[in-house]
Amino acid sequence: MRYFYLQLLLVLTISMPVRVLGQVKYYQQDTSIKVFAYGKEQTLAWCGGFNNPQFSVGDINNDGLPDLVIYEPDNSTRTFLNMGTPGHPDYRYRPEYALNFPAAYQYLILQDYNRDGIPDLFHKGPYGFQVWKGYYNSANQLCFTLYKDLFYSNDPDTHGPTNVFSNPTDIPAIVDVDGDGDLDFLAYYIAGGQIYWYRNLQVELGLPNDSIHVGLWDECWGKVLQGSYRTHELGFTCGAADSELNLTLRKAGGSNRVTHAGNTPCLFDWDMDGDMDYLDGNTYFNELTFLKNGRMESGGTGPDSMISQDTLWQSFTGGTQVEIPVWPTAYNIDIDQDGKKDLIIAPNLGGLGTMNYNNIWFYKNYTTPGSPDWRFQSDSFLCDMTIDLGTGSFPMIFDYDKDSLPDLFIGSDGYFQPAGPLKSRISYYRNTGTKGHPEFTLQTNDFLNMSVYNFEGASIAFGDIDNDGKTDLIVGHTDGTLSFFKNWAVSDSVEPIWQLKALQLTDVHGDTINVEGRAAPCIYDMDKDGKKDLVIGNILGTLVYYQNTGTTPGVAQFTLINNQLGYLQVDSRNNYDIYSSPFIGKIDSTGIDYLLIGSNSGNIYRYTGFQTGDTSAVYTMLDSQYAYIDTNHNQYSLSGFAGGMYGNMLTTVTVGDLGNDGGFEMVKGDAKGGVELFRWQKVSTVGIPDVPENGRILVYPNPANDILTVSWSGIADLSVEISLLNMEGQIISSFKVPSSPCYSTIPLSALPNGMYICQVVSGINRYYSKFSVIK
């Protein structure tokens, strides 16, 4: 059973040949454009939203100040530099540091296992606990190298090494539970119920600090059984203690007890008395249960044993009770850097039934020894500093106030509602900057009072669809339909006056336009007849084309021409809710219009072949990961466990000149309801040239682990030169091999997780293929 999820991982990551066209990295992530809302700067505006954040602190730039790392189970890691002073942190989003992190799975915890003052990283590897050793590179950036997966061998009822196990979706505890100076590992049993203590014996065995040696030491740490009820059973024992191994595998009473999987224990010294208490989150309840350890009350020499509990934490103490629908989880970190570890609490499970805003609760630690004092500070910590529209964001750039500075509109799938579905809104950020120096100020988070319509899904598009010379507003919905807001202003040179014209837009036959789900409209003259048509993305990953066949100004009329425009279909990493979100326009200095498609794979696809106006043409994909922008760099996501509308990998995209200075900015939306900003960079001669159309190489498996196989065909030269490049086009390694075997294997043990390019040179020809390394 413990290996079931590993086998599932292998099924989901069966290697497939991927050929990606090479390109220079045009767009770079940027956080410099200021955003203001509610009378203050949103200093984390461009970091994306928060749905199920996990929190760690550690010095990521070697300046002596603890920084913030936030991981989400969609396999995204975000890094925030502490720009403040000791005791007064000022966290700022700096995504470049996250590039040095390995692709984590399910959880990410920073702890210093070898006590060298550098954070190390723990996540759920293929077996349970995987450890990465931290170090600083020459640029003083925190990096990691794989140390090992954790196994134990001291269980007499098993044969050989057994993996230190942590359930999928659980977040284990990694703390020094016995006070001996090394880190121990605690996680719930595979069926829930009891906490297993995997004791680190590094100190006991006199091993070097830079080592971990684990033994399974207790199958019911804390003498607690957490069944299907809110109240935990205290005084629960697994059996008589063993002189060598403080456990038995008989699981006293286990056969007739109802337990459940899905737990996130947070161990910490609640009252500063010297033993570990804990807050227990689980899938069944909206609140946390607190359990107090009585070991110190018993003299401090016996085993850890919970002696009391608060099933609705802080209800007994008169404090503010946590209420997060679906699996609240606590993190014990010193978030305000005052020398005391605080509590941050957030939901651990995604989907429509959990909080997607006001979902980060902050309790400040005022505790003194023997006098616990945890005071509620906020239920939207960090949320109010970022652009976050709940779930699913759909940005669009448009000069609404006609001041020549484009504004920013963001639709969304909506905010959590205590009862019923999400309720969608549109936020309007006015560009209050100057030419060449854009900045944005929130005007309203419910543009046009959109919430009164109870829309589910609000993907937005601007354009004149009724041929009256004025820009209209189209809103796409989760059910696949579109709403039409007509512009009643006197002309297109003044601020639009949009009013609902059609709750459900219909075609020329009077039938409701419906693309089967997740309608993402784009307004563009596809057939070059001077009238704006409708191109609509959908849940199938295709594009549906409706031609504008209207003849009367002010009357919208559309005719379905093609259910699969360009004969394209984008993919999905989890084969669920594929989704396509189109943008058509200029994206760089070439002056050419391109088709970009955001997707549920996390990638942005770039197409050409539509510019002639032939709507029956087959479009050519130029990039399957435009500018190497990828929402998630870990491709073996098991997002289905986390739930959610998209498996948490949605990417939407819009491009415009925010500063009206001839440049290009890209705003990317995500499943978490936030946005990220990218700025176009002038093309450098340093980079990766385009792949020839007759590229003949294949790399596999993709993603790779320790070995990469490169095969080729149709190469007549006696030898080929194989090079591995990083994503900046720099050569990492290079060697020549005979061409006659038509393949070669490359060891990858020295490469950290990430994306790479394999280059094969044969004479004057160069062939490229992208691959990822995941260990």
JSON list of N, CA and C in Angstrom, two decimals, residues 316 483 672 690 734:
[
{"chain": "A", "resi": 316, "resn": "PHE", "atom": "N", "xyz": [-11.77, 27.48, 24.23]},
{"chain": "A", "resi": 316, "resn": "PHE", "atom": "CA", "xyz": [-11.64, 27.41, 25.69]},
{"chain": "A", "resi": 316, "resn": "PHE", "atom": "C", "xyz": [-10.98, 28.65, 26.27]},
{"chain": "A", "resi": 483, "resn": "SER", "atom": "N", "xyz": [-21.95, 36.34, -22.20]},
{"chain": "A", "resi": 483, "resn": "SER", "atom": "CA", "xyz": [-22.83, 37.48, -21.97]},
{"chain": "A", "resi": 483, "resn": "SER", "atom": "C", "xyz": [-22.31, 38.69, -22.74]},
{"chain": "A", "resi": 672, "resn": "LYS", "atom": "N", "xyz": [-4.96, 30.29, -9.07]},
{"chain": "A", "resi": 672, "resn": "LYS", "atom": "CA", "xyz": [-5.08, 30.78, -7.69]},
{"chain": "A", "resi": 672, "resn": "LYS", "atom": "C", "xyz": [-5.72, 32.16, -7.61]},
{"chain": "A", "resi": 690, "resn": "ASP", "atom": "N", "xyz": [16.45, 29.09, -33.37]},
{"chain": "A", "resi": 690, "resn": "ASP", "atom": "CA", "xyz": [15.27, 28.31, -33.71]},
{"chain": "A", "resi": 690, "resn": "ASP", "atom": "C", "xyz": [15.65, 26.92, -34.19]},
{"chain": "A", "resi": 734, "resn": "SER", "atom": "N", "xyz": [29.40, 19.09, -22.94]},
{"chain": "A", "resi": 734, "resn": "SER", "atom": "CA", "xyz": [29.41, 18.82, -24.37]},
{"chain": "A", "resi": 734, "resn": "SER", "atom": "C", "xyz": [30.39, 17.68, -24.65]}
]
